[in-house]
Amino acid sequence: MTEFPKTLEQAIAQAAVATSAAIADGYSRLQVELAIPELKPMSVAEQFLAEFTQFGSQLKVFFPDAGAAALARRDWGEVPFKIVDIGTRSPLEEKIEPEDGALLFVSPSAVEVERVEKLCELATCPTLMLNPRLEDVAIVGIGYAGRQLRTRFLNNIESCYYLRPIENISVFRSYPGEWQIWQEVEEEFQLIAEQPTKPMGDEIDAILYGDTSQSNPTDTTNTSGARKPGIFASMQRFLRTLSR
């Protein structure tokens, strides 16, 4: 079982290992999510790419627009991989080459989702989303078109690494492990739940406010009347933990 990361660098290194393992097992559409709003996409991408090196010059890194791609070229200097943009000015077919070994999309948003989907269809190599924001309901929609997009594309992306703090817990998954809930106890994280599917909504509430309070009947700190930390405060504390 992958241990819960104690630093951001450890989390990113775990994400690279999990991604490589999923690709080796035959997954071709993957995503890595460090779901912490304070993190800067460019910095996370740079650190991830330093760990994810096996494709070398056959790796192609996509940014949402030409400006972001140009900024990466300037700040990162000489790199072994190609830096391009999803863009709208050139045909998507021209952005895919036979020698591509893997495609990595840095923080693609719902604005680019149709072009990202098309690029994934054109590619014959693994594709990876790093901190994607593809499911903005205001853009993707909740009607027929949105459901179709999720069915044919979004729901078929394997989440090989996921880390998200919510109040005093964190949802965590590192391929090939199961989805886990870790709870913060005295500035340390303890595993309190594990399941094969991603915990959502009511499941998380049950673990956070129900199951965890029942696990120790003598502990009054988790009762319904106890003060629960706000999400922002918990994220700040989580980031401090990762930055040690």
Short mmCIF file of C-alpha atoms in Angstrom, two decimals:
data_model
loop_
_atom_site.label_atom_id
_atom_site.label_comp_id
_atom_site.label_asym_id
_atom_site.label_seq_id
_atom_site.Cartn_x
_atom_site.Cartn_y
_atom_site.Cartn_z
CA MET A 1 0.00 0.00 0.00
CA THR A 2 1.31 3.45 -0.91
CA GLU A 3 1.85 5.55 2.20
CA PHE A 4 0.14 8.89 2.59
CA PRO A 5 2.52 11.60 1.29
CA LYS A 6 4.21 13.79 3.87
CA THR A 7 5.52 16.37 1.39
CA LEU A 8 4.42 17.76 -1.95
CA GLU A 9 7.57 16.37 -3.54
CA GLN A 10 6.69 12.90 -2.25
CA ALA A 11 3.15 13.21 -3.63
CA ILE A 12 4.44 14.18 -7.07
CA ALA A 13 6.97 11.34 -7.06
CA GLN A 14 4.19 8.91 -6.09
CA ALA A 15 2.05 10.28 -8.92
CA ALA A 16 4.80 9.60 -11.47
CA VAL A 17 5.23 6.02 -10.21
CA ALA A 18 1.46 5.41 -10.23
CA THR A 19 1.17 6.78 -13.77
CA SER A 20 3.97 4.55 -15.04
CA ALA A 21 2.37 1.50 -13.39
CA ALA A 22 -1.03 2.24 -14.97
CA ILE A 23 0.54 2.67 -18.42
CA ALA A 24 2.44 -0.60 -17.98
CA ASP A 25 -0.89 -2.31 -17.18
CA GLY A 26 -2.39 -1.10 -20.44
CA TYR A 27 -4.33 2.03 -19.48
CA SER A 28 -4.17 4.64 -22.21
CA ARG A 29 -6.26 7.52 -20.79
CA LEU A 30 -5.12 8.67 -17.39
CA GLN A 31 -5.30 11.58 -15.02
CA VAL A 32 -3.36 12.85 -12.01
CA GLU A 33 -5.12 15.21 -9.63
CA LEU A 34 -3.52 17.13 -6.81
CA ALA A 35 -6.78 18.86 -5.97
CA ILE A 36 -5.38 21.72 -3.90
CA PRO A 37 -6.38 25.14 -5.31
CA GLU A 38 -3.31 26.91 -3.95
CA LEU A 39 -0.92 24.87 -6.10
CA LYS A 40 0.34 26.50 -9.29
CA PRO A 41 -0.16 24.30 -12.39
CA MET A 42 3.15 25.29 -13.98
CA SER A 43 5.16 24.45 -10.88
CA VAL A 44 3.39 21.11 -10.36
CA ALA A 45 3.90 20.21 -14.02
CA GLU A 46 7.61 21.03 -13.87
CA GLN A 47 8.12 18.84 -10.79
CA PHE A 48 6.03 16.01 -12.23
CA LEU A 49 7.94 16.02 -15.50
CA ALA A 50 11.22 15.80 -13.61
CA GLU A 51 9.97 12.49 -12.18
CA PHE A 52 8.17 11.23 -15.30
CA THR A 53 11.13 10.80 -17.62
CA GLN A 54 10.78 7.46 -19.37
CA PHE A 55 9.41 8.83 -22.67
CA GLY A 56 12.15 11.42 -23.23
CA SER A 57 11.84 13.18 -26.59
CA GLN A 58 8.72 11.13 -27.41
CA LEU A 59 6.74 12.96 -24.72
CA LYS A 60 4.62 15.89 -25.91
CA VAL A 61 3.36 18.37 -23.29
CA PHE A 62 0.23 20.37 -24.15
CA PHE A 63 -0.76 23.66 -22.54
CA PRO A 64 -4.22 25.24 -23.03
CA ASP A 65 -2.95 28.15 -25.12
CA ALA A 66 0.11 29.49 -26.92
CA GLY A 67 0.89 31.96 -24.13
CA ALA A 68 1.16 29.28 -21.45
CA ALA A 69 3.27 27.09 -23.76
CA ALA A 70 5.62 30.02 -24.49
CA LEU A 71 5.95 30.75 -20.77
CA ALA A 72 6.89 27.12 -20.08
CA ARG A 73 9.52 27.20 -22.84
CA ARG A 74 11.00 30.38 -21.38
CA ASP A 75 10.99 29.31 -17.73
CA TRP A 76 11.95 25.65 -18.17
CA GLY A 77 14.75 26.20 -20.65
CA GLU A 78 16.10 23.21 -22.53
CA VAL A 79 13.99 20.11 -21.94
CA PRO A 80 14.01 16.65 -23.57
CA PHE A 81 10.29 16.75 -24.45
CA LYS A 82 8.19 18.88 -26.79
CA ILE A 83 6.07 21.78 -25.49
CA VAL A 84 3.03 22.70 -27.60
CA ASP A 85 -0.42 24.23 -27.13
CA ILE A 86 -3.91 22.85 -27.66
CA GLY A 87 -4.74 26.08 -29.46
CA THR A 88 -7.32 26.82 -32.12
CA ARG A 89 -5.23 28.13 -35.01
CA SER A 90 -3.91 24.91 -36.49
CA PRO A 91 -5.67 21.63 -37.32
CA LEU A 92 -5.55 19.13 -34.50
CA GLU A 93 -4.30 16.45 -36.89
CA GLU A 94 -1.06 18.42 -37.25
CA LYS A 95 -0.42 18.27 -33.52
CA ILE A 96 -0.16 14.47 -33.42
CA GLU A 97 2.88 12.67 -34.85
CA PRO A 98 3.57 8.94 -35.34
CA GLU A 99 6.62 9.11 -33.09
CA ASP A 100 4.67 10.47 -30.10
CA GLY A 101 5.18 8.15 -27.11
CA ALA A 102 2.85 9.93 -24.68
CA LEU A 103 0.80 13.11 -24.47
CA LEU A 104 0.50 15.12 -21.26
CA PHE A 105 -2.12 17.88 -20.90
CA VAL A 106 -1.39 20.46 -18.21
CA SER A 107 -4.56 21.68 -16.47
CA PRO A 108 -6.91 21.51 -19.48
CA SER A 109 -10.27 23.15 -18.77
CA ALA A 110 -13.81 22.53 -19.93
CA VAL A 111 -13.25 25.22 -22.58
CA GLU A 112 -10.76 22.90 -24.30
CA VAL A 113 -12.56 19.62 -23.58
CA GLU A 114 -13.71 18.97 -27.17
CA ARG A 115 -10.22 19.56 -28.58
CA VAL A 116 -8.65 17.43 -25.85
CA GLU A 117 -11.10 14.62 -26.62
CA LYS A 118 -10.25 14.83 -30.33
CA LEU A 119 -6.50 14.79 -29.64
CA CYS A 120 -6.95 11.70 -27.47
CA GLU A 121 -8.87 10.01 -30.26
CA LEU A 122 -6.15 10.85 -32.79
CA ALA A 123 -3.33 9.64 -30.54
CA THR A 124 -2.14 6.05 -30.63
CA CYS A 125 -0.11 6.52 -27.42
CA PRO A 126 -1.05 7.01 -23.75
CA THR A 127 -2.62 10.36 -22.84
CA LEU A 128 -2.40 11.91 -19.39
CA MET A 129 -4.30 14.80 -17.82
CA LEU A 130 -2.43 16.65 -15.06
CA ASN A 131 -4.81 18.53 -12.75
CA PRO A 132 -7.61 18.68 -15.35
CA ARG A 133 -10.63 20.95 -14.97
CA LEU A 134 -12.72 19.34 -17.69
CA GLU A 135 -16.03 18.93 -15.85
CA ASP A 136 -17.19 22.51 -15.36
CA VAL A 137 -20.97 22.02 -15.38
CA ALA A 138 -21.53 25.61 -16.53
CA ILE A 139 -19.67 24.78 -19.77
CA VAL A 140 -20.07 21.02 -20.23
CA GLY A 141 -23.71 21.11 -19.14
CA ILE A 142 -25.94 18.60 -17.36
CA GLY A 143 -28.21 17.79 -20.31
CA TYR A 144 -27.91 15.23 -23.07
CA ALA A 145 -24.70 16.67 -24.55
CA GLY A 146 -23.01 16.72 -21.14
CA ARG A 147 -24.06 13.15 -20.38
CA GLN A 148 -22.80 11.96 -23.76
CA LEU A 149 -19.43 13.66 -23.21
CA ARG A 150 -19.06 11.97 -19.84
CA THR A 151 -20.10 8.57 -21.20
CA ARG A 152 -17.80 8.51 -24.20
CA PHE A 153 -14.79 10.39 -22.79
CA LEU A 154 -14.62 11.73 -19.23
CA ASN A 155 -15.83 8.56 -17.52
CA ASN A 156 -13.23 6.51 -19.39
CA ILE A 157 -10.23 8.33 -17.93
CA GLU A 158 -8.48 6.30 -15.21
CA SER A 159 -7.66 8.33 -12.11
CA CYS A 160 -4.23 6.89 -11.35
CA TYR A 161 -3.34 9.42 -8.65
CA TYR A 162 -5.68 11.61 -6.60
CA LEU A 163 -5.11 13.73 -3.52
CA ARG A 164 -7.75 16.09 -2.15
CA PRO A 165 -8.09 17.61 1.34
CA ILE A 166 -11.69 18.10 2.56
CA GLU A 167 -12.10 19.59 6.03
CA ASN A 168 -10.07 17.36 8.38
CA ILE A 169 -9.78 14.43 5.96
CA SER A 170 -8.10 13.74 2.65
CA VAL A 171 -9.31 11.57 -0.22
CA PHE A 172 -6.38 9.66 -1.66
CA ARG A 173 -5.72 7.12 -4.39
CA SER A 174 -2.48 5.85 -5.89
CA TYR A 175 -2.75 3.20 -8.62
CA PRO A 176 -3.10 0.25 -8.28
CA GLY A 177 -4.38 0.81 -4.75
CA GLU A 178 -7.96 1.46 -3.71
CA TRP A 179 -9.55 4.79 -2.87
CA GLN A 180 -8.81 5.82 0.69
CA ILE A 181 -9.93 8.30 3.31
CA TRP A 182 -7.22 9.62 5.62
CA GLN A 183 -8.10 11.67 8.70
CA GLU A 184 -5.89 14.29 10.29
CA VAL A 185 -5.20 13.51 13.95
CA GLU A 186 -2.76 15.79 15.77
CA GLU A 187 -1.14 16.94 12.51
CA GLU A 188 -0.71 13.35 11.29
CA PHE A 189 -2.91 11.43 8.85
CA GLN A 190 -4.43 8.05 9.70
CA LEU A 191 -6.21 5.68 7.29
CA ILE A 192 -9.88 5.36 8.30
CA ALA A 193 -11.60 3.94 5.20
CA GLU A 194 -10.78 2.14 1.94
CA GLN A 195 -12.98 1.18 -1.01
CA PRO A 196 -12.70 0.24 -4.72
CA THR A 197 -14.57 3.30 -6.02
CA LYS A 198 -14.09 7.03 -5.52
CA PRO A 199 -16.00 8.23 -2.41
CA MET A 200 -18.43 10.98 -3.28
CA GLY A 201 -20.81 13.33 -1.47
CA ASP A 202 -22.87 11.40 1.07
CA GLU A 203 -20.21 8.69 1.37
CA ILE A 204 -17.65 11.26 2.48
CA ASP A 205 -20.16 12.87 4.85
CA ALA A 206 -20.93 9.48 6.40
CA ILE A 207 -17.24 8.81 6.98
CA LEU A 208 -16.50 12.31 8.23
CA TYR A 209 -19.52 12.86 10.46
CA GLY A 210 -20.88 9.35 11.01
CA ASP A 211 -18.48 6.44 10.84
CA THR A 212 -15.54 8.33 12.33
CA SER A 213 -17.56 9.39 15.38
CA GLN A 214 -18.72 5.82 15.92
CA SER A 215 -15.22 4.36 15.71
CA ASN A 216 -14.44 5.61 19.23
CA PRO A 217 -17.54 6.09 21.40
CA THR A 218 -15.52 7.68 24.20
CA ASP A 219 -14.11 10.37 21.95
CA THR A 220 -16.33 13.44 22.23
CA THR A 221 -14.29 15.58 19.84
CA ASN A 222 -16.14 14.19 16.79
CA THR A 223 -19.70 14.59 18.06
CA SER A 224 -22.18 16.61 16.06
CA GLY A 225 -21.77 19.57 18.41
CA ALA A 226 -18.02 19.72 18.05
CA ARG A 227 -16.34 22.51 16.15
CA LYS A 228 -15.29 21.33 12.67
CA PRO A 229 -12.54 23.17 10.82
CA GLY A 230 -13.37 25.10 7.67
CA ILE A 231 -12.18 23.84 4.32
CA PHE A 232 -9.83 26.80 3.76
CA ALA A 233 -8.21 26.38 7.18
CA SER A 234 -7.80 22.65 6.61
CA MET A 235 -6.18 23.19 3.20
CA GLN A 236 -3.76 25.70 4.71
CA ARG A 237 -2.84 23.21 7.43
CA PHE A 238 -2.51 20.45 4.83
CA LEU A 239 -0.19 22.58 2.72
CA ARG A 240 1.94 23.33 5.78
CA THR A 241 2.18 19.59 6.40
CA LEU A 242 3.28 18.94 2.80
CA SER A 243 5.85 21.75 2.89
CA ARG A 244 7.79 20.42 5.89
#
